[in-house]
JSON list of C-alpha atoms and ligand atoms in Angstrom, two decimals:
[
{"chain": "A", "resi": 17, "resn": "MET", "atom": "CA", "xyz": [-87.49, 53.99, 163.58]},
{"chain": "A", "resi": 18, "resn": "SER", "atom": "CA", "xyz": [-84.51, 56.20, 162.63]},
{"chain": "A", "resi": 19, "resn": "ARG", "atom": "CA", "xyz": [-80.92, 54.91, 162.49]},
{"chain": "A", "resi": 20, "resn": "THR", "atom": "CA", "xyz": [-80.12, 56.93, 165.61]},
{"chain": "A", "resi": 21, "resn": "ASP", "atom": "CA", "xyz": [-83.02, 55.33, 167.47]},
{"chain": "A", "resi": 22, "resn": "MET", "atom": "CA", "xyz": [-81.85, 51.86, 166.44]},
{"chain": "A", "resi": 23, "resn": "ARG", "atom": "CA", "xyz": [-78.35, 52.22, 167.95]},
{"chain": "A", "resi": 24, "resn": "PRO", "atom": "CA", "xyz": [-79.36, 51.25, 171.52]},
{"chain": "A", "resi": 25, "resn": "LEU", "atom": "CA", "xyz": [-81.30, 48.29, 170.10]},
{"chain": "A", "resi": 26, "resn": "LYS", "atom": "CA", "xyz": [-78.26, 47.12, 168.13]},
{"chain": "A", "resi": 27, "resn": "LYS", "atom": "CA", "xyz": [-76.10, 47.48, 171.23]},
{"chain": "A", "resi": 28, "resn": "LEU", "atom": "CA", "xyz": [-78.56, 45.38, 173.24]},
{"chain": "A", "resi": 29, "resn": "LEU", "atom": "CA", "xyz": [-78.62, 42.69, 170.54]},
{"chain": "A", "resi": 30, "resn": "ALA", "atom": "CA", "xyz": [-74.81, 42.61, 170.46]},
{"chain": "A", "resi": 31, "resn": "SER", "atom": "CA", "xyz": [-74.69, 42.16, 174.25]},
{"chain": "A", "resi": 32, "resn": "ALA", "atom": "CA", "xyz": [-77.25, 39.37, 174.12]},
{"chain": "A", "resi": 33, "resn": "THR", "atom": "CA", "xyz": [-75.25, 37.61, 171.38]},
{"chain": "A", "resi": 34, "resn": "MET", "atom": "CA", "xyz": [-72.08, 37.86, 173.46]},
{"chain": "A", "resi": 35, "resn": "ALA", "atom": "CA", "xyz": [-73.86, 36.49, 176.53]},
{"chain": "A", "resi": 36, "resn": "THR", "atom": "CA", "xyz": [-75.21, 33.57, 174.50]},
{"chain": "A", "resi": 37, "resn": "ALA", "atom": "CA", "xyz": [-71.74, 32.85, 173.12]},
{"chain": "A", "resi": 38, "resn": "CYS", "atom": "CA", "xyz": [-70.32, 32.79, 176.66]},
{"chain": "A", "resi": 39, "resn": "LEU", "atom": "CA", "xyz": [-73.08, 30.41, 177.72]},
{"chain": "A", "resi": 40, "resn": "PHE", "atom": "CA", "xyz": [-72.10, 28.01, 174.91]},
{"chain": "A", "resi": 41, "resn": "VAL", "atom": "CA", "xyz": [-68.42, 28.16, 175.84]},
{"chain": "A", "resi": 42, "resn": "ASP", "atom": "CA", "xyz": [-69.06, 27.70, 179.55]},
{"chain": "A", "resi": 43, "resn": "SER", "atom": "CA", "xyz": [-71.44, 24.75, 179.13]},
{"chain": "A", "resi": 44, "resn": "HIS", "atom": "CA", "xyz": [-69.77, 21.44, 179.93]},
{"chain": "A", "resi": 45, "resn": "PRO", "atom": "CA", "xyz": [-71.22, 18.02, 179.21]},
{"chain": "A", "resi": 46, "resn": "ALA", "atom": "CA", "xyz": [-69.81, 16.56, 182.43]},
{"chain": "A", "resi": 47, "resn": "LEU", "atom": "CA", "xyz": [-72.22, 18.63, 184.55]},
{"chain": "A", "resi": 48, "resn": "ALA", "atom": "CA", "xyz": [-75.29, 16.79, 183.29]},
{"chain": "A", "resi": 49, "resn": "ALA", "atom": "CA", "xyz": [-76.23, 13.19, 183.85]},
{"chain": "A", "resi": 50, "resn": "SER", "atom": "CA", "xyz": [-76.10, 11.15, 180.68]},
{"chain": "A", "resi": 51, "resn": "ILE", "atom": "CA", "xyz": [-76.51, 7.65, 179.33]},
{"chain": "A", "resi": 52, "resn": "GLY", "atom": "CA", "xyz": [-74.87, 6.23, 176.24]},
{"chain": "A", "resi": 53, "resn": "VAL", "atom": "CA", "xyz": [-73.29, 3.14, 174.75]},
{"chain": "A", "resi": 54, "resn": "ASN", "atom": "CA", "xyz": [-69.67, 2.37, 173.94]},
{"chain": "A", "resi": 55, "resn": "GLY", "atom": "CA", "xyz": [-69.22, -1.04, 172.34]},
{"chain": "A", "resi": 56, "resn": "THR", "atom": "CA", "xyz": [-70.96, -3.56, 174.60]},
{"chain": "A", "resi": 57, "resn": "THR", "atom": "CA", "xyz": [-71.03, -1.22, 177.61]},
{"chain": "A", "resi": 58, "resn": "LEU", "atom": "CA", "xyz": [-74.03, 0.88, 178.65]},
{"chain": "A", "resi": 59, "resn": "ILE", "atom": "CA", "xyz": [-72.69, 3.91, 180.53]},
{"chain": "A", "resi": 60, "resn": "PHE", "atom": "CA", "xyz": [-74.78, 5.95, 183.00]},
{"chain": "A", "resi": 61, "resn": "THR", "atom": "CA", "xyz": [-72.95, 9.01, 184.28]},
{"chain": "A", "resi": 62, "resn": "ALA", "atom": "CA", "xyz": [-74.46, 10.76, 187.30]},
{"chain": "A", "resi": 63, "resn": "ASP", "atom": "CA", "xyz": [-74.32, 14.52, 187.83]},
{"chain": "A", "resi": 64, "resn": "ALA", "atom": "CA", "xyz": [-72.14, 16.37, 190.34]},
{"chain": "A", "resi": 65, "resn": "GLY", "atom": "CA", "xyz": [-74.67, 16.07, 193.20]},
{"chain": "A", "resi": 66, "resn": "SER", "atom": "CA", "xyz": [-75.15, 13.35, 195.80]},
{"chain": "A", "resi": 67, "resn": "ASP", "atom": "CA", "xyz": [-77.20, 10.85, 193.83]},
{"chain": "A", "resi": 68, "resn": "VAL", "atom": "CA", "xyz": [-79.01, 7.62, 194.55]},
{"chain": "A", "resi": 69, "resn": "ILE", "atom": "CA", "xyz": [-79.01, 5.58, 191.33]},
{"chain": "A", "resi": 70, "resn": "THR", "atom": "CA", "xyz": [-80.81, 2.24, 191.23]},
{"chain": "A", "resi": 71, "resn": "ALA", "atom": "CA", "xyz": [-80.60, -0.33, 188.42]},
{"chain": "A", "resi": 72, "resn": "THR", "atom": "CA", "xyz": [-83.20, -3.09, 188.17]},
{"chain": "A", "resi": 73, "resn": "ALA", "atom": "CA", "xyz": [-83.33, -6.09, 185.81]},
{"chain": "A", "resi": 74, "resn": "ALA", "atom": "CA", "xyz": [-85.30, -9.28, 186.48]},
{"chain": "A", "resi": 75, "resn": "PRO", "atom": "CA", "xyz": [-83.72, -12.69, 185.79]},
{"chain": "A", "resi": 76, "resn": "GLY", "atom": "CA", "xyz": [-83.50, -13.14, 182.02]},
{"chain": "A", "resi": 77, "resn": "ALA", "atom": "CA", "xyz": [-84.63, -9.56, 181.35]},
{"chain": "A", "resi": 78, "resn": "THR", "atom": "CA", "xyz": [-83.62, -8.02, 178.03]},
{"chain": "A", "resi": 79, "resn": "ASP", "atom": "CA", "xyz": [-83.81, -4.50, 179.39]},
{"chain": "A", "resi": 80, "resn": "VAL", "atom": "CA", "xyz": [-82.73, -2.58, 182.48]},
{"chain": "A", "resi": 81, "resn": "LEU", "atom": "CA", "xyz": [-84.47, 0.22, 184.39]},
{"chain": "A", "resi": 82, "resn": "ILE", "atom": "CA", "xyz": [-82.18, 2.86, 185.86]},
{"chain": "A", "resi": 83, "resn": "THR", "atom": "CA", "xyz": [-83.78, 5.43, 188.18]},
{"chain": "A", "resi": 84, "resn": "GLY", "atom": "CA", "xyz": [-82.74, 8.37, 190.32]},
{"chain": "A", "resi": 85, "resn": "LEU", "atom": "CA", "xyz": [-81.93, 10.95, 187.65]},
{"chain": "A", "resi": 86, "resn": "SER", "atom": "CA", "xyz": [-83.31, 11.87, 184.25]},
{"chain": "A", "resi": 87, "resn": "PRO", "atom": "CA", "xyz": [-80.17, 11.79, 182.10]},
{"chain": "A", "resi": 88, "resn": "THR", "atom": "CA", "xyz": [-79.48, 13.21, 178.68]},
{"chain": "A", "resi": 89, "resn": "ILE", "atom": "CA", "xyz": [-80.06, 10.19, 176.45]},
{"chain": "A", "resi": 90, "resn": "LEU", "atom": "CA", "xyz": [-77.29, 9.61, 173.90]},
{"chain": "A", "resi": 91, "resn": "THR", "atom": "CA", "xyz": [-78.41, 6.25, 172.57]},
{"chain": "A", "resi": 92, "resn": "SER", "atom": "CA", "xyz": [-81.56, 5.08, 170.83]},
{"chain": "A", "resi": 93, "resn": "ASP", "atom": "CA", "xyz": [-81.47, 2.00, 173.10]},
{"chain": "A", "resi": 94, "resn": "CYS", "atom": "CA", "xyz": [-82.95, 4.02, 175.98]},
{"chain": "A", "resi": 95, "resn": "VAL", "atom": "CA", "xyz": [-86.24, 5.82, 176.55]},
{"chain": "A", "resi": 96, "resn": "PRO", "atom": "CA", "xyz": [-87.28, 8.00, 179.50]},
{"chain": "A", "resi": 97, "resn": "GLU", "atom": "CA", "xyz": [-89.33, 6.28, 182.21]},
{"chain": "A", "resi": 98, "resn": "GLY", "atom": "CA", "xyz": [-90.35, 8.19, 185.33]},
{"chain": "A", "resi": 99, "resn": "ILE", "atom": "CA", "xyz": [-87.27, 9.79, 186.87]},
{"chain": "A", "resi": 100, "resn": "GLY", "atom": "CA", "xyz": [-84.96, 7.53, 184.92]},
{"chain": "A", "resi": 101, "resn": "VAL", "atom": "CA", "xyz": [-84.57, 5.51, 181.76]},
{"chain": "A", "resi": 102, "resn": "ARG", "atom": "CA", "xyz": [-85.34, 2.03, 180.47]},
{"chain": "A", "resi": 103, "resn": "CYS", "atom": "CA", "xyz": [-82.72, 0.62, 178.11]},
{"chain": "A", "resi": 104, "resn": "GLY", "atom": "CA", "xyz": [-82.74, -2.39, 175.80]},
{"chain": "A", "resi": 105, "resn": "LEU", "atom": "CA", "xyz": [-79.74, -4.68, 176.20]},
{"chain": "A", "resi": 106, "resn": "ALA", "atom": "CA", "xyz": [-79.22, -6.13, 172.72]},
{"chain": "A", "resi": 107, "resn": "GLY", "atom": "CA", "xyz": [-75.45, -6.50, 172.45]},
{"chain": "A", "resi": 108, "resn": "ILE", "atom": "CA", "xyz": [-74.84, -5.10, 175.96]},
{"chain": "A", "resi": 109, "resn": "ASP", "atom": "CA", "xyz": [-73.04, -7.16, 178.62]},
{"chain": "A", "resi": 110, "resn": "LEU", "atom": "CA", "xyz": [-71.77, -4.48, 181.03]},
{"chain": "A", "resi": 111, "resn": "LEU", "atom": "CA", "xyz": [-73.59, -1.66, 182.80]},
{"chain": "A", "resi": 112, "resn": "ALA", "atom": "CA", "xyz": [-71.32, 1.09, 184.11]},
{"chain": "A", "resi": 113, "resn": "ILE", "atom": "CA", "xyz": [-72.77, 3.52, 186.65]},
{"chain": "A", "resi": 114, "resn": "LEU", "atom": "CA", "xyz": [-70.39, 6.37, 187.36]},
{"chain": "A", "resi": 115, "resn": "GLY", "atom": "CA", "xyz": [-70.81, 8.61, 190.39]},
{"chain": "A", "resi": 116, "resn": "SER", "atom": "CA", "xyz": [-69.19, 11.98, 190.78]},
{"chain": "A", "resi": 117, "resn": "SER", "atom": "CA", "xyz": [-67.92, 14.28, 193.50]},
{"chain": "A", "resi": 118, "resn": "GLY", "atom": "CA", "xyz": [-71.03, 13.88, 195.69]},
{"chain": "A", "resi": 119, "resn": "ASP", "atom": "CA", "xyz": [-71.82, 11.16, 198.23]},
{"chain": "A", "resi": 120, "resn": "ASP", "atom": "CA", "xyz": [-73.44, 8.69, 195.86]},
{"chain": "A", "resi": 121, "resn": "VAL", "atom": "CA", "xyz": [-75.37, 5.48, 196.43]},
{"chain": "A", "resi": 122, "resn": "LEU", "atom": "CA", "xyz": [-75.15, 3.19, 193.40]},
{"chain": "A", "resi": 123, "resn": "ILE", "atom": "CA", "xyz": [-77.48, 0.21, 193.80]},
{"chain": "A", "resi": 124, "resn": "GLY", "atom": "CA", "xyz": [-77.27, -2.85, 191.57]},
{"chain": "A", "resi": 125, "resn": "ILE", "atom": "CA", "xyz": [-78.57, -5.53, 193.95]},
{"chain": "A", "resi": 126, "resn": "ASP", "atom": "CA", "xyz": [-81.68, -6.01, 191.79]},
{"chain": "A", "resi": 127, "resn": "VAL", "atom": "CA", "xyz": [-79.69, -6.59, 188.60]},
{"chain": "A", "resi": 128, "resn": "LEU", "atom": "CA", "xyz": [-80.41, -10.29, 188.28]},
{"chain": "A", "resi": 129, "resn": "ASN", "atom": "CA", "xyz": [-79.90, -10.94, 184.55]},
{"chain": "A", "resi": 130, "resn": "HIS", "atom": "CA", "xyz": [-76.72, -11.42, 182.50]},
{"chain": "A", "resi": 131, "resn": "LEU", "atom": "CA", "xyz": [-75.37, -7.91, 183.12]},
{"chain": "A", "resi": 132, "resn": "ASN", "atom": "CA", "xyz": [-72.11, -7.41, 184.94]},
{"chain": "A", "resi": 133, "resn": "LEU", "atom": "CA", "xyz": [-71.74, -4.06, 186.70]},
{"chain": "A", "resi": 134, "resn": "PHE", "atom": "CA", "xyz": [-68.97, -1.49, 186.82]},
{"chain": "A", "resi": 135, "resn": "LEU", "atom": "CA", "xyz": [-69.74, 0.84, 189.72]},
{"chain": "A", "resi": 136, "resn": "SER", "atom": "CA", "xyz": [-67.45, 3.81, 190.27]},
{"chain": "A", "resi": 137, "resn": "GLY", "atom": "CA", "xyz": [-68.13, 6.16, 193.16]},
{"chain": "A", "resi": 138, "resn": "GLY", "atom": "CA", "xyz": [-65.63, 8.88, 192.29]},
{"chain": "A", "resi": 139, "resn": "GLY", "atom": "CA", "xyz": [-65.07, 11.52, 194.99]},
{"chain": "A", "resi": 140, "resn": "GLY", "atom": "CA", "xyz": [-67.25, 11.64, 198.09]},
{"chain": "A", "resi": 141, "resn": "ASP", "atom": "CA", "xyz": [-68.31, 8.95, 200.56]},
{"chain": "A", "resi": 142, "resn": "ASP", "atom": "CA", "xyz": [-70.13, 6.42, 198.41]},
{"chain": "A", "resi": 143, "resn": "VAL", "atom": "CA", "xyz": [-72.04, 3.18, 198.84]},
{"chain": "A", "resi": 144, "resn": "LEU", "atom": "CA", "xyz": [-71.72, 0.69, 195.97]},
{"chain": "A", "resi": 145, "resn": "LEU", "atom": "CA", "xyz": [-73.91, -2.41, 195.87]},
{"chain": "A", "resi": 146, "resn": "GLY", "atom": "CA", "xyz": [-73.18, -4.99, 193.15]},
{"chain": "A", "resi": 147, "resn": "GLY", "atom": "CA", "xyz": [-75.64, -7.32, 191.43]},
{"chain": "A", "resi": 148, "resn": "ASN", "atom": "CA", "xyz": [-75.82, -11.01, 190.53]},
{"chain": "A", "resi": 149, "resn": "GLY", "atom": "CA", "xyz": [-72.90, -10.90, 188.10]},
{"chain": "A", "resi": 150, "resn": "ASP", "atom": "CA", "xyz": [-69.14, -10.51, 188.27]},
{"chain": "A", "resi": 151, "resn": "ASP", "atom": "CA", "xyz": [-68.82, -6.86, 189.17]},
{"chain": "A", "resi": 152, "resn": "ILE", "atom": "CA", "xyz": [-66.09, -4.24, 189.42]},
{"chain": "A", "resi": 153, "resn": "LEU", "atom": "CA", "xyz": [-66.50, -1.74, 192.25]},
{"chain": "A", "resi": 154, "resn": "LYS", "atom": "CA", "xyz": [-64.32, 1.35, 192.56]},
{"chain": "A", "resi": 155, "resn": "GLY", "atom": "CA", "xyz": [-64.76, 3.48, 195.66]},
{"chain": "A", "resi": 156, "resn": "GLY", "atom": "CA", "xyz": [-62.54, 6.33, 194.51]},
{"chain": "A", "resi": 157, "resn": "LEU", "atom": "CA", "xyz": [-61.65, 9.10, 196.93]},
{"chain": "A", "resi": 158, "resn": "GLY", "atom": "CA", "xyz": [-63.55, 9.34, 200.23]},
{"chain": "A", "resi": 159, "resn": "ASP", "atom": "CA", "xyz": [-64.71, 6.78, 202.79]},
{"chain": "A", "resi": 160, "resn": "ASP", "atom": "CA", "xyz": [-66.64, 4.27, 200.71]},
{"chain": "A", "resi": 161, "resn": "VAL", "atom": "CA", "xyz": [-68.52, 1.04, 201.34]},
{"chain": "A", "resi": 162, "resn": "MET", "atom": "CA", "xyz": [-68.53, -1.68, 198.64]},
{"chain": "A", "resi": 163, "resn": "LEU", "atom": "CA", "xyz": [-70.64, -4.83, 198.61]},
{"chain": "A", "resi": 164, "resn": "GLY", "atom": "CA", "xyz": [-70.15, -7.15, 195.62]},
{"chain": "A", "resi": 165, "resn": "GLY", "atom": "CA", "xyz": [-73.06, -9.54, 196.23]},
{"chain": "A", "resi": 166, "resn": "PRO", "atom": "CA", "xyz": [-73.16, -12.86, 194.33]},
{"chain": "A", "resi": 167, "resn": "GLY", "atom": "CA", "xyz": [-70.57, -13.50, 191.60]},
{"chain": "A", "resi": 168, "resn": "ILE", "atom": "CA", "xyz": [-66.81, -13.03, 191.40]},
{"chain": "A", "resi": 169, "resn": "ASN", "atom": "CA", "xyz": [-66.38, -9.38, 192.29]},
{"chain": "A", "resi": 170, "resn": "VAL", "atom": "CA", "xyz": [-63.33, -7.15, 192.42]},
{"chain": "A", "resi": 171, "resn": "CYS", "atom": "CA", "xyz": [-63.16, -4.04, 194.62]},
{"chain": "A", "resi": 172, "resn": "PHE", "atom": "CA", "xyz": [-60.63, -1.24, 194.45]},
{"chain": "A", "resi": 173, "resn": "ASP", "atom": "CA", "xyz": [-59.34, 0.97, 197.25]},
{"chain": "A", "resi": 174, "resn": "ALA", "atom": "CA", "xyz": [-57.79, -0.90, 200.16]},
{"chain": "A", "resi": 175, "resn": "SER", "atom": "CA", "xyz": [-58.77, 1.78, 202.67]},
{"chain": "A", "resi": 176, "resn": "ASP", "atom": "CA", "xyz": [-62.52, 1.30, 202.12]},
{"chain": "A", "resi": 177, "resn": "ILE", "atom": "CA", "xyz": [-64.98, -1.18, 203.63]},
{"chain": "A", "resi": 178, "resn": "ARG", "atom": "CA", "xyz": [-65.24, -4.15, 201.22]},
{"chain": "A", "resi": 179, "resn": "LEU", "atom": "CA", "xyz": [-67.59, -7.14, 201.38]},
{"chain": "A", "resi": 180, "resn": "ASP", "atom": "CA", "xyz": [-68.14, -10.02, 198.92]},
{"chain": "A", "resi": 181, "resn": "CYS", "atom": "CA", "xyz": [-65.20, -9.00, 196.76]},
{"chain": "A", "resi": 182, "resn": "THR", "atom": "CA", "xyz": [-61.47, -9.47, 196.40]},
{"chain": "A", "resi": 183, "resn": "LEU", "atom": "CA", "xyz": [-59.13, -6.50, 196.42]},
{"chain": "A", "resi": 184, "resn": "GLY", "atom": "CA", "xyz": [-57.92, -5.71, 192.91]},
{"chain": "A", "resi": 185, "resn": "ASN", "atom": "CA", "xyz": [-54.38, -4.69, 192.04]},
{"chain": "A", "resi": 186, "resn": "VAL", "atom": "CA", "xyz": [-54.59, -2.49, 188.96]},
{"chain": "A", "resi": 187, "resn": "GLU", "atom": "CA", "xyz": [-57.56, -0.15, 188.98]},
{"chain": "A", "resi": 188, "resn": "PRO", "atom": "CA", "xyz": [-59.20, 0.02, 185.55]},
{"chain": "A", "resi": 189, "resn": "PRO", "atom": "CA", "xyz": [-60.21, 3.45, 184.20]},
{"chain": "A", "resi": 190, "resn": "ASP", "atom": "CA", "xyz": [-63.90, 4.30, 184.07]},
{"chain": "A", "resi": 191, "resn": "PRO", "atom": "CA", "xyz": [-65.53, 3.49, 180.73]},
{"chain": "A", "resi": 192, "resn": "THR", "atom": "CA", "xyz": [-66.07, 6.56, 178.58]},
{"chain": "A", "resi": 193, "resn": "LEU", "atom": "CA", "xyz": [-68.24, 7.41, 175.62]},
{"chain": "A", "resi": 194, "resn": "GLN", "atom": "CA", "xyz": [-66.64, 7.83, 172.22]},
{"chain": "A", "resi": 195, "resn": "VAL", "atom": "CA", "xyz": [-65.90, 11.42, 171.29]},
{"chain": "A", "resi": 196, "resn": "SER", "atom": "CA", "xyz": [-68.72, 11.43, 168.74]},
{"chain": "A", "resi": 197, "resn": "GLU", "atom": "CA", "xyz": [-71.21, 10.51, 171.49]},
{"chain": "A", "resi": 198, "resn": "VAL", "atom": "CA", "xyz": [-70.32, 13.31, 173.90]},
{"chain": "A", "resi": 199, "resn": "PRO", "atom": "CA", "xyz": [-72.69, 16.19, 173.19]},
{"chain": "A", "resi": 200, "resn": "GLU", "atom": "CA", "xyz": [-71.31, 19.50, 172.09]},
{"chain": "A", "resi": 201, "resn": "PRO", "atom": "CA", "xyz": [-72.41, 22.40, 174.32]},
{"chain": "A", "resi": 202, "resn": "ALA", "atom": "CA", "xyz": [-74.76, 23.57, 171.57]},
{"chain": "A", "resi": 203, "resn": "THR", "atom": "CA", "xyz": [-76.32, 20.09, 171.47]},
{"chain": "A", "resi": 204, "resn": "LEU", "atom": "CA", "xyz": [-76.87, 20.21, 175.21]},
{"chain": "A", "resi": 205, "resn": "LEU", "atom": "CA", "xyz": [-78.76, 23.47, 174.86]},
{"chain": "A", "resi": 206, "resn": "LEU", "atom": "CA", "xyz": [-80.91, 21.94, 172.12]},
{"chain": "A", "resi": 207, "resn": "VAL", "atom": "CA", "xyz": [-81.59, 18.93, 174.34]},
{"chain": "A", "resi": 208, "resn": "ALA", "atom": "CA", "xyz": [-82.51, 21.28, 177.16]},
{"chain": "A", "resi": 209, "resn": "SER", "atom": "CA", "xyz": [-85.01, 22.96, 174.88]},
{"chain": "A", "resi": 210, "resn": "GLY", "atom": "CA", "xyz": [-86.67, 19.66, 174.02]},
{"chain": "A", "resi": 211, "resn": "MET", "atom": "CA", "xyz": [-85.08, 18.95, 170.64]},
{"chain": "A", "resi": 212, "resn": "GLY", "atom": "CA", "xyz": [-82.93, 16.03, 171.82]},
{"chain": "A", "resi": 213, "resn": "ALA", "atom": "CA", "xyz": [-85.48, 13.53, 170.54]},
{"chain": "A", "resi": 214, "resn": "TYR", "atom": "CA", "xyz": [-84.52, 14.55, 167.00]},
{"chain": "A", "resi": 215, "resn": "VAL", "atom": "CA", "xyz": [-81.16, 12.81, 167.34]},
{"chain": "A", "resi": 216, "resn": "ALA", "atom": "CA", "xyz": [-82.79, 9.58, 168.54]},
{"chain": "A", "resi": 217, "resn": "ARG", "atom": "CA", "xyz": [-85.29, 9.71, 165.69]},
{"chain": "A", "resi": 218, "resn": "ARG", "atom": "CA", "xyz": [-82.52, 10.29, 163.16]},
{"chain": "A", "resi": 219, "resn": "ARG", "atom": "CA", "xyz": [-80.59, 7.28, 164.47]},
{"chain": "A", "resi": 220, "resn": "ARG", "atom": "CA", "xyz": [-83.67, 5.10, 164.35]},
{"chain": "A", "resi": 221, "resn": "ARG", "atom": "CA", "xyz": [-84.14, 5.99, 160.69]},
{"chain": "A", "resi": 222, "resn": "ASN", "atom": "CA", "xyz": [-80.48, 5.28, 159.95]},
{"chain": "A", "resi": 223, "resn": "PRO", "atom": "CA", "xyz": [-79.22, 2.54, 162.29]},
{"chain": "A", "resi": 224, "resn": "ARG", "atom": "CA", "xyz": [-75.77, 2.76, 160.73]},
{"chain": "A", "resi": 225, "resn": "LEU", "atom": "CA", "xyz": [-75.19, 6.09, 162.45]},
{"chain": "A", "resi": 226, "resn": "PRO", "atom": "CA", "xyz": [-72.90, 5.70, 165.53]},
{"chain": "A", "resi": 227, "resn": "ARG", "atom": "CA", "xyz": [-74.87, 5.06, 168.71]},
{"chain": "B", "resi": 12, "resn": "CA", "atom": "CA1", "xyz": [-71.91, -9.18, 192.03]},
{"chain": "B", "resi": 13, "resn": "CA", "atom": "CA1", "xyz": [-65.76, 7.73, 196.81]}
]
């Protein structure tokens, strides 16, 4: 192929490179569901849709099953199971499930072990159902329904329907992952292409790496 013939090819390659670069810049971790750990808190973040997320843990269980979405897994404590994840709870005492702008249903009524729950509906009209423990329920914007269940529960947002909980005064912020645990856009693309397991394997080999 002559140099003249190659010009259109080079132009096409340049365009493709630009398009890929834009894709990287435009990707945002918040759009995808994810699960990770920060300290003693396991954090499941739903996507922007209207999600039904259910957490289940039998009395005395040392793991928890969370179903409804297949999140990007950012901790070696969790493995995929069906449309969801199963996570070990060594060192974990709080499970945060964070909704988003959709009308979410966050169900913790079958969490019957030591876990306390932090359920945050975010925007939209959400239903939040606490578990056996002392839970924090935040309706956020929208017309929400909160049910604490057993335990000493605190609900936030006086304008919402609240059952089995006292109304809290100072609303705590949602738990967040440490900066090092939030995937870079490039990492998200790698995860999307099936290479995310590499990170989990690497952490298993070197447990001192941040979870
Ligand atoms: Ca409760
Ligand atoms: Ca809400």
